[in-house]
Coordinates of C-alpha atoms in Angstrom, one line a residue:
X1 CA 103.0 71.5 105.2
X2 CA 103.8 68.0 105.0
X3 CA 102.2 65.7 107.5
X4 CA 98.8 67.9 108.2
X5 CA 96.9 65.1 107.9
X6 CA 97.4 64.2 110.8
X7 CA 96.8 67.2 112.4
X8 CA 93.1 66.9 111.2
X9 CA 90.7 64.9 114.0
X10 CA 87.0 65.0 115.2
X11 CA 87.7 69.3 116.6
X12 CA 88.1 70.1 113.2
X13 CA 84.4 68.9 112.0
X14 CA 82.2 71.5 111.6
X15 CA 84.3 74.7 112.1
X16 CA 84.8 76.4 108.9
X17 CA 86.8 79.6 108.5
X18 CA 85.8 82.8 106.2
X19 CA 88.6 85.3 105.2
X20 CA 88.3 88.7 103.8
X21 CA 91.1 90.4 102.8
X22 CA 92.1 94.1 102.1
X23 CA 92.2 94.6 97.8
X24 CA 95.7 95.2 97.2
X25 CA 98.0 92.4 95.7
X26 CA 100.4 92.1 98.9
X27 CA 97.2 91.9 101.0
X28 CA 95.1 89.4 98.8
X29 CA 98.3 87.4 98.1
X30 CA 99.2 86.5 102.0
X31 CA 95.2 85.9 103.0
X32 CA 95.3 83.4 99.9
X33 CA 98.3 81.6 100.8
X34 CA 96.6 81.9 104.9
X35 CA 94.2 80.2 103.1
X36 CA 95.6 77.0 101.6
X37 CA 97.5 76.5 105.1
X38 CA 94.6 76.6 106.9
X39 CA 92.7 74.0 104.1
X40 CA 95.5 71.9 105.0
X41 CA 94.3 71.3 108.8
X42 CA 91.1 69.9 106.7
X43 CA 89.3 72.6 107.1
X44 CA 86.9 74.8 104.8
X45 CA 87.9 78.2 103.9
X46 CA 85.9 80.9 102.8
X47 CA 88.2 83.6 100.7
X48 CA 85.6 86.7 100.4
X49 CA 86.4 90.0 98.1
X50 CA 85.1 91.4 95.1
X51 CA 84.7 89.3 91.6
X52 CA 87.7 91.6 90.6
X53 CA 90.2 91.0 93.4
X54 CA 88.8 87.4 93.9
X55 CA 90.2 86.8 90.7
X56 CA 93.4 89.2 90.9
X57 CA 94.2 86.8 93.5
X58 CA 93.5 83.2 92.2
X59 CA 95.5 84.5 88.7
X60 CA 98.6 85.8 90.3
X61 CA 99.2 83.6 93.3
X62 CA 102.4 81.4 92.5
X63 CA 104.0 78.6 94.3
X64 CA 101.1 76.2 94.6
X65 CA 97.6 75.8 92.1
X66 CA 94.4 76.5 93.8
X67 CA 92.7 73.7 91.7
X68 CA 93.9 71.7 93.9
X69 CA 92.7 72.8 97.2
X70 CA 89.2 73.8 95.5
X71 CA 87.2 71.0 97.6
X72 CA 88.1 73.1 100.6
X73 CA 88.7 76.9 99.5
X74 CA 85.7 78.0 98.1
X75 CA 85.8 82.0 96.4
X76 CA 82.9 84.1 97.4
X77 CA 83.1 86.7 94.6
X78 CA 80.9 89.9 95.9
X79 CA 80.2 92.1 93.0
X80 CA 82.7 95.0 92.5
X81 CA 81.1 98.3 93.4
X82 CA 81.3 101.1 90.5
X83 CA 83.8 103.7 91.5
X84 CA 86.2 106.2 89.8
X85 CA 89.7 105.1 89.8
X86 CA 92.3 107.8 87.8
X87 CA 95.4 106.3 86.7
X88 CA 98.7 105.7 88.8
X89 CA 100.6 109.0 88.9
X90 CA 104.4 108.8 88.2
X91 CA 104.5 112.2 89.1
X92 CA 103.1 112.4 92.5
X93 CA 104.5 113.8 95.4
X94 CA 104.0 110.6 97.5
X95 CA 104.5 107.4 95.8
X96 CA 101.9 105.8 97.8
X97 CA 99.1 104.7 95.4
X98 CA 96.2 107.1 95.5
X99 CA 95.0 106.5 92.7
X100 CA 93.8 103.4 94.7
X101 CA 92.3 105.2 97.3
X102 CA 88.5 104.5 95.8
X103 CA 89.4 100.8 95.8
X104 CA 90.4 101.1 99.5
X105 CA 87.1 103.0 100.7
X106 CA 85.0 100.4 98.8
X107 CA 86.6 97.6 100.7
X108 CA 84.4 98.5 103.7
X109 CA 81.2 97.4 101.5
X110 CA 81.8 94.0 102.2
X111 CA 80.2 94.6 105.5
X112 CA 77.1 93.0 104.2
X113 CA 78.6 90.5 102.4
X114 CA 80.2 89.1 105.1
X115 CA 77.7 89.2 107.3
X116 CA 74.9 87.2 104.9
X117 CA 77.5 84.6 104.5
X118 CA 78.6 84.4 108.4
X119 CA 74.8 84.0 109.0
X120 CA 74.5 81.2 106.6
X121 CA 77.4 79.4 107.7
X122 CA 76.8 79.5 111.4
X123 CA 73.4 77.3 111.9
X124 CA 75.1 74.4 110.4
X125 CA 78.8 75.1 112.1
X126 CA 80.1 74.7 115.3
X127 CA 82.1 77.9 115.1
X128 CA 82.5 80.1 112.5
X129 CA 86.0 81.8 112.6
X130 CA 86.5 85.7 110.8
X131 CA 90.1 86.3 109.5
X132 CA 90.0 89.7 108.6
X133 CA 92.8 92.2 107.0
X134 CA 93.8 94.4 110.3
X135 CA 93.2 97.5 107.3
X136 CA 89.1 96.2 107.6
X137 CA 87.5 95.5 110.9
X138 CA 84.8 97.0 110.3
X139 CA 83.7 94.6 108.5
X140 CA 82.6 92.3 110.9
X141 CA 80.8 94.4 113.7
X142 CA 77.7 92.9 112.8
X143 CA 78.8 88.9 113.2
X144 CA 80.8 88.8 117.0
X145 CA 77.5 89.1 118.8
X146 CA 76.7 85.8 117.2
X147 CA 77.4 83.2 119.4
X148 CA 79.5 80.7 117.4
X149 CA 81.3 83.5 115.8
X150 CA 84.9 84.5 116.5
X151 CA 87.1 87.2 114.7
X152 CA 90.7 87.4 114.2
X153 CA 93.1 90.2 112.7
X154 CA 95.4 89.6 110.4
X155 CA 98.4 91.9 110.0
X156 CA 99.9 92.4 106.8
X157 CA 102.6 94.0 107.8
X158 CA 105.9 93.4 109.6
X159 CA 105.5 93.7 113.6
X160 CA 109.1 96.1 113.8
X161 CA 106.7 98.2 111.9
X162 CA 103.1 97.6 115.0
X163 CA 105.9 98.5 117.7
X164 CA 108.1 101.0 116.3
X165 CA 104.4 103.3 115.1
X166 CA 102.7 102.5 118.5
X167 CA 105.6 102.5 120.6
X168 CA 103.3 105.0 123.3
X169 CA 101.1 101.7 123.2
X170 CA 103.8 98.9 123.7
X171 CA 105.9 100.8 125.8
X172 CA 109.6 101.3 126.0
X173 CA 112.5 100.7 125.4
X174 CA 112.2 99.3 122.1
X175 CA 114.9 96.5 121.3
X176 CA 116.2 98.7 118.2
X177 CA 120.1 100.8 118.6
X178 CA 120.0 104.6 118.2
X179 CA 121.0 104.3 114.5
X180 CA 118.2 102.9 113.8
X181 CA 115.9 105.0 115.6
X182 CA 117.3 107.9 114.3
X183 CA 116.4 106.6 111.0
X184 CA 112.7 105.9 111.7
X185 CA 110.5 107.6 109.2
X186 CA 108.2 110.6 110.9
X187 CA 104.8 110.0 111.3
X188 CA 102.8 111.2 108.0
X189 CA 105.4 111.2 105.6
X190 CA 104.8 107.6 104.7
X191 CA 100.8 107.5 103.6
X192 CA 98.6 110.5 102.2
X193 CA 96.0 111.6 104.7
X194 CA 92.9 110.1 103.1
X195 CA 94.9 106.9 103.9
X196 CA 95.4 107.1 107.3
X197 CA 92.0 108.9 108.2
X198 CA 91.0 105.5 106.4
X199 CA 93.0 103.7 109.1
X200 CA 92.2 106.0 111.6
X201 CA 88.5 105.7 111.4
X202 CA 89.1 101.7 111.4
X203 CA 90.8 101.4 115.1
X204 CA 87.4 101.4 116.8
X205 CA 86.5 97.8 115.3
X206 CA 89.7 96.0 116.7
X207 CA 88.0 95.5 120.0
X208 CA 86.3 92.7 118.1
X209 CA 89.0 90.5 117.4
X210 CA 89.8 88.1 119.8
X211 CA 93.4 87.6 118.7
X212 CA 95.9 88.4 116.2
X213 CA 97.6 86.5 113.3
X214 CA 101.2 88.2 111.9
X215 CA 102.9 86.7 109.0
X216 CA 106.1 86.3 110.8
X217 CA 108.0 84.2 112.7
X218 CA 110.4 84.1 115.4
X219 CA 113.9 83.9 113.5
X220 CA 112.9 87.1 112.1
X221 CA 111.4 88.9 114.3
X222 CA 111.7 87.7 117.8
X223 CA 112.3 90.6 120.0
X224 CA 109.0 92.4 118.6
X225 CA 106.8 89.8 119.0
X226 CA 108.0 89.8 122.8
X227 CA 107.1 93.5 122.5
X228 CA 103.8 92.9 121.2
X229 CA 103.0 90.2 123.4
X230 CA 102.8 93.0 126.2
X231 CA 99.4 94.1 124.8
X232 CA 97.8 91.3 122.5
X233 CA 96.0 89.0 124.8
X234 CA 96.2 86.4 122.1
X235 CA 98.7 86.3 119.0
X236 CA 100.2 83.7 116.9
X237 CA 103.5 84.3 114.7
X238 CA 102.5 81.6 112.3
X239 CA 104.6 82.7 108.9
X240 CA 105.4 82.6 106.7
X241 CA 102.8 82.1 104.4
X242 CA 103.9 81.3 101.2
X243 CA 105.2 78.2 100.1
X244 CA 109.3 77.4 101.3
X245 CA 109.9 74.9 98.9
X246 CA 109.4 75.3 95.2
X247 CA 110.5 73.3 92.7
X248 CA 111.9 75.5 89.2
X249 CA 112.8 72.6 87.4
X250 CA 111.2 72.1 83.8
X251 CA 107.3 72.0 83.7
X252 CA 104.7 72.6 81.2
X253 CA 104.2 75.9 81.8
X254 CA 106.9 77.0 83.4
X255 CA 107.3 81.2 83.0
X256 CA 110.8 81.6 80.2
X257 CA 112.5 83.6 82.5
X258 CA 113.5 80.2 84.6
X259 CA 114.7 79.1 81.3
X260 CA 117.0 81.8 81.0
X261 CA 118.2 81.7 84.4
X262 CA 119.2 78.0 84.0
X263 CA 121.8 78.9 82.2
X264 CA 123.3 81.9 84.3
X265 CA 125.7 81.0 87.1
X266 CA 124.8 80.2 90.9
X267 CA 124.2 83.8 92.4
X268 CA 124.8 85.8 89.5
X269 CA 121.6 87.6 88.8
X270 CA 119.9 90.5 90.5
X271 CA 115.9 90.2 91.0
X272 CA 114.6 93.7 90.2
X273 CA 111.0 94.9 91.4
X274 CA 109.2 97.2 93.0
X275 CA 105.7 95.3 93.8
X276 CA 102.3 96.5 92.4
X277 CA 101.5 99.7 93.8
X278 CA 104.9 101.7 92.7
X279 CA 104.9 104.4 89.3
X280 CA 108.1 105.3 88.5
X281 CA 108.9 108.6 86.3
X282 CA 110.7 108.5 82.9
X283 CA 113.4 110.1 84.4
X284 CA 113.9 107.7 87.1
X285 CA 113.7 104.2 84.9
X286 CA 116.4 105.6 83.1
X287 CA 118.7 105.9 85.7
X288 CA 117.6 102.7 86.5
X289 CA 118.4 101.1 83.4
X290 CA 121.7 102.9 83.6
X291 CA 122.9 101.6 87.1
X292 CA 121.7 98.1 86.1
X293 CA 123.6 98.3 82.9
X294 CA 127.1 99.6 84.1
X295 CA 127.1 97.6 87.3
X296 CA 128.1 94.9 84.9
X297 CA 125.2 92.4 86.7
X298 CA 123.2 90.1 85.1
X299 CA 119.8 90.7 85.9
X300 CA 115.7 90.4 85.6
X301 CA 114.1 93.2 85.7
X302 CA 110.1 93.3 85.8
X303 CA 109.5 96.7 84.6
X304 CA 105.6 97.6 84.9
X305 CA 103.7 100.7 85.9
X306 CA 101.7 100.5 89.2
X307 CA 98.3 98.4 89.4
X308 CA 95.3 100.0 88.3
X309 CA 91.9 99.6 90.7
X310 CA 90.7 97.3 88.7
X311 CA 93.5 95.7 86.5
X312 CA 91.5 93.4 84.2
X313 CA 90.4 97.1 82.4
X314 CA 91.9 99.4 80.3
X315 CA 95.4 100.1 78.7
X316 CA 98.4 100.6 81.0
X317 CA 101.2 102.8 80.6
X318 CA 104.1 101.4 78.9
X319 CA 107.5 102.2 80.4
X320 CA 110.1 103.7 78.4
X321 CA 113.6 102.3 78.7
X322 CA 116.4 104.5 76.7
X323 CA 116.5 103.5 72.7
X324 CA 117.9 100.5 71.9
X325 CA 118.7 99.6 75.4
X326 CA 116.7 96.1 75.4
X327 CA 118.2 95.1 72.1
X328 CA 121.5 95.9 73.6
X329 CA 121.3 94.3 77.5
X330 CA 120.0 91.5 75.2
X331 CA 122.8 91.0 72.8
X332 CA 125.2 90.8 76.0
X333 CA 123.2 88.1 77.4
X334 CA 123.3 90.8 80.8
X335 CA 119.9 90.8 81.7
X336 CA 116.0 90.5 80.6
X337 CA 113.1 93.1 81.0
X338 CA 109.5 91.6 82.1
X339 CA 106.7 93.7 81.5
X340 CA 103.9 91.3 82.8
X341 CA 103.2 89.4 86.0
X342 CA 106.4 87.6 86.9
X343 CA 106.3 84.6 89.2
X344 CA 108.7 86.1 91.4
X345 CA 108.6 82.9 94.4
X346 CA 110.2 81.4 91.5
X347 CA 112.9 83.4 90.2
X348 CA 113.8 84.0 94.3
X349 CA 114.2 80.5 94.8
X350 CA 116.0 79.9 91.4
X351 CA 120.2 79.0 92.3
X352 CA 120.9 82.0 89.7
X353 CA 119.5 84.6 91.8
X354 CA 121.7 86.3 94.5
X355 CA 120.1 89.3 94.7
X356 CA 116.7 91.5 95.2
X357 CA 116.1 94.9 94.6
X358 CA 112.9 95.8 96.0
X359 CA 110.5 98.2 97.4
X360 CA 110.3 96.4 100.9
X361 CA 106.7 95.4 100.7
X362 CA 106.4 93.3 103.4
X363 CA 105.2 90.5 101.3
X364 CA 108.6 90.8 98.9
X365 CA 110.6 90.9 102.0
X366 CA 109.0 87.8 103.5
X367 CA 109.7 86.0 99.9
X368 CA 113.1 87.3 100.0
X369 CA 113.6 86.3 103.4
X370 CA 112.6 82.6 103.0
X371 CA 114.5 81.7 99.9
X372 CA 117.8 83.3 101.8
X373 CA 117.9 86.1 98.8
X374 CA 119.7 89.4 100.1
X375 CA 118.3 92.7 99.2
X376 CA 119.0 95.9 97.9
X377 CA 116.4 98.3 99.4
X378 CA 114.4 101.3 98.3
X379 CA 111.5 101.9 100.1
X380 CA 108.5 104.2 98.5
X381 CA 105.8 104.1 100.8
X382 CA 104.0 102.8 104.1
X383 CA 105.3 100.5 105.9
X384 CA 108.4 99.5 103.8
X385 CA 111.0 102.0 104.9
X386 CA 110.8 100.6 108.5
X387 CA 111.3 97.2 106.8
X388 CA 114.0 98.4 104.7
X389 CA 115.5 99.1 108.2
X390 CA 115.0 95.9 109.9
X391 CA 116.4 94.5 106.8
X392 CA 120.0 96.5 106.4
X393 CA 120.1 97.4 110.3
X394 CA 118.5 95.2 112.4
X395 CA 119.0 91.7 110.5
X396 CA 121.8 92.9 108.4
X397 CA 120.5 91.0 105.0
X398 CA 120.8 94.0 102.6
X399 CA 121.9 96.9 101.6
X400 CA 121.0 100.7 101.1
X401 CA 119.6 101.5 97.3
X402 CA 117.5 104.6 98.6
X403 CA 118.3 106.1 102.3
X404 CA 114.3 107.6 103.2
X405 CA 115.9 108.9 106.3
X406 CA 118.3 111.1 103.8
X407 CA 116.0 111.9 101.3
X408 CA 114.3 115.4 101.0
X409 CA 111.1 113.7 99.4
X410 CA 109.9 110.2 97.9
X411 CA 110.0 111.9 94.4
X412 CA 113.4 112.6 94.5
X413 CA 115.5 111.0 91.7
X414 CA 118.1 108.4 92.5
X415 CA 120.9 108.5 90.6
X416 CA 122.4 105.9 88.7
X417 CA 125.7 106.1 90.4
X418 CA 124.1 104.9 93.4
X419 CA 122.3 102.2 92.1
X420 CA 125.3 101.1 90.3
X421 CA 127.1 101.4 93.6
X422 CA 124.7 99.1 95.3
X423 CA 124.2 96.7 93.1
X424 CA 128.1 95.9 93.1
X425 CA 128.1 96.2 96.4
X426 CA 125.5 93.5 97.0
X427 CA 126.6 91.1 94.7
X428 CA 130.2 91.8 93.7
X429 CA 132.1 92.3 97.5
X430 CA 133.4 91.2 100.6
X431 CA 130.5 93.2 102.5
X432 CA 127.7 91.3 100.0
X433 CA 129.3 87.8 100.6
X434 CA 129.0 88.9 104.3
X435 CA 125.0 89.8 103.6
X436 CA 124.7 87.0 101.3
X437 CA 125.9 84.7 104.2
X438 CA 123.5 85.9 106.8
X439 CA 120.7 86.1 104.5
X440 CA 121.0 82.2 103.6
X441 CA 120.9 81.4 107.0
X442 CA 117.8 83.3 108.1
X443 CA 116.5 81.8 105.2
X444 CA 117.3 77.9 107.0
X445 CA 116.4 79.3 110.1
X446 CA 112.8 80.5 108.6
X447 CA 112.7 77.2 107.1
X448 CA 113.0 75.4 109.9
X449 CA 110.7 77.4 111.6
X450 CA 107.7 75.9 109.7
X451 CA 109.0 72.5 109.6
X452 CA 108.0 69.4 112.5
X453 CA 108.9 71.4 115.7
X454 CA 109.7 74.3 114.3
X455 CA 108.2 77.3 116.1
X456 CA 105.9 79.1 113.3
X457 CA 104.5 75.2 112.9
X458 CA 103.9 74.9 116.7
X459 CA 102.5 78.1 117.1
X460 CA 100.1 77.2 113.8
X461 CA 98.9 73.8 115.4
X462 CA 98.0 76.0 118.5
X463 CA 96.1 78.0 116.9
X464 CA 94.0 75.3 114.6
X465 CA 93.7 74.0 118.3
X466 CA 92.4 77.4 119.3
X467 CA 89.8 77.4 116.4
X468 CA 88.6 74.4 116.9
X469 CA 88.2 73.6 120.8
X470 CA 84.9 72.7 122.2
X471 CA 84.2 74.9 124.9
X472 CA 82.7 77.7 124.6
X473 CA 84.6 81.6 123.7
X474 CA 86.3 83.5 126.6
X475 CA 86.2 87.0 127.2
X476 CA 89.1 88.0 125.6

């Protein structure tokens, strides 16, 4: 954020920050970009997770360099714990990742952790401030009774997802139409149950936190932060977190899919992935491929089986496209398969790309968002069929790949027919100029809302004030 500098004065000495976030990518990835915009107030952050996630993180984030900002982020690596982690299923009945589920439940050993480094930090400091992932408060029961010490939840996930799942606790009405309550995924379908006993087990900690953080802001999701304002004594919409301007002009070691893009026309290309944490079958990347192919739409397509728990070990699973289909797509000039990490802030804020079909994680959709790219949604697990809703429904910015609401299960195969279908309809009609348009200006409007004045920037300078007043902690 430009102009920071400013921000930073005599509250800011001695108040240091430590973050620890949940170990999946779309959790790691928003703490770490929390992170630098905190760093920027001139303050020190500490990012804590396993040696494996640390550097998961640091390797994949995109947008900005860490380097730089490594006089005031400084990695904590806690040693990862030995557990069992079998590999992603394609076949499963739920495509939520259980094969990460040992990864998850190991997550709650950084109790320790973070309490030896909150002790060490809080002689010296004059308050020591605990972002935590909202999936993990239990990890700091044993550092609020220290008197300097002040914990804050971070949710990862989209707040139309907090008030639609705890609408008994928020109250109602809810500002959503019947259509899209209809819709509404039921309770249980969306996570298996070692998942949400995981969740479950954690609510007990959240009477710690003495306010909430949501990587959000008002353009996007106004009414529900009203909603949610209801019960959080303290909350700041301060998103989004990842960078808003990025530069995809030539560089050193700029990724060659830019280069390829350069040469494609303004809006042309579809952006095709489905995050870390989704296995498709055989079956189903063929249809795929087919949809993509007959849609007649140039497109980049980041084709990669689901993360492992720890992804610096081991062979993964390569993905089969039909024969001769990449030599073919390639010898059209249509499109480009990416088997490896793709810098995807990049190709979303590249002029060629006009399009995203995506999984709705709610870090995608926040990407997506920001560089005013419309989507084609097909949700797989957790929270992102209630964001594929607030997407296509509620902020009309996308269209329908994969209906969960119509769907018998998550296994079930989409055809190619209805992936060609909405691509075309995305990128190639009078409807998907209509998306395209309201996408583009969310996309100012986020923008704004981060810039001098805007609202996610006020509401980020109020809480750096927050952190870094001089009287003492109120009973929140």
């Amino acid at each position: 954020m430009a102009g920071l500098e400013r921000q930073a004065n005599e509250n800011h000495k001695n108040v240091v920050v430590v973050v620890v976030p949940f170990p999946a990518q779309g959790h790691l990835n928003q703490l770490l970009h929390l992170s630098r915009l905190i760093s920027a107030y001139n303050i020190h952050v500490h990012y804590v997770a396993t040696t494996t996630h640390c550097q998961q993180a640091t390797i994949r984030v995109h947008g900005w360099n860490p380097l730089l900002t490594s006089h005031l982020i400084h990695f904590h690596e806690v040693p990862t714990p030995a557990f069992s982690s079998p590999p992603p299923n394609p076949h499963a009945s739920l495509k939520f990742p259980s094969h990460l589920q040992p990864s998850f439940d190991a997550a709650l050993l950084l109790r320790e952790p973070v309490a030896a480094l909150v002790s060490l930090l809080s002689p010296s400091a004059r308050r020591v401030i605990v972002i935590h992932d909202s999936f993990i408060p239990s990890v700091i029961q044993d550092v609020v009774s220290i008197p300097n010490v002040e914990a804050y939840s971070f949710q990862p996930i989209s707040t139309f997802w907090i008030a639609c799942n705890y609408s008994e606790i928020v109250g109602k009405p809810l500002p959503i139409d019947d259509d899209v309550a209809r819709k509404l995924p039921r309770k249980g379908t969306t996570m298996t149950s070692e998942m949400t006993e995981l969740v479950n087990r954690q609510k007990r900690y959240h009477k710690y936190r003495s306010g909430v953080l949501f990587d959000t802001c008002r353009a996007i999701e106004g009414p529900f932060l009203d909603v949610l304002a209801k019960v959080n004594a303290k909350q700041w919409a301060i998103g989004p977190f990842n960078p808003v301007e990025i530069s995809t002009k030539s560089t050193e070691q700029r990724h060659s899919c830019l280069e390829w893009l350069d040469n494609q026309a303004p809006d042309s290309v579809i952006y095709v992935s489905f995050g870390t944490t989704t296995t498709l079958t055989n079956e189903q990347i063929h249809s795929l491929a087919i949809g993509l192919e007959n849609s007649g739409q140039k497109f980049v397509w980041v084709l990669r089986d689901a993360d492992k728990g720890d992804i610096f070990t081991g062979n993964s699973r390569v993905c089969q496209l039909p024969k001769g289909y990449e030599e073919r797509i390639g010898i059209k000039g249509q499109g480009i398969i990416l088997r490896d990490w793709a810098p995807q802030l990049d190709i979303l804020a590249h002029v060629s790309t006009g399009g995203f079909m995506s999984h709705c994680g709610w870090n995608s959709c926040m990407e997506s968002m920001t560089m005013g790219v419309p989507m084609a949604t097909w949700p797989m697990h957790s929270d992102q069929p209630h964001n594929a809703l607030l997407v296509t429904k509620v902020l009309k910015i996308g269209v329908v790949v994969k209906d969960w609401a119509c769907s018998e299960s998550s296994e079930e195969l989409v055809e190619s027919l209805t992936i060609e279908k909405a691509i075309k309809e995305l990128m190639a009609s009078k409807e998907g100029e209509e998306i395209r348009r309201r996408a583009v200006q969310l996309g100012t409007a986020v923008k704004r809302s981060v810039a001098e004045g805007g609202d996610s920037r006020r509401e980020f300078d109020d809480f750096i004030t927050h952190i870094c007043r001089f009287h003492h902690r109120s009973n929140l």
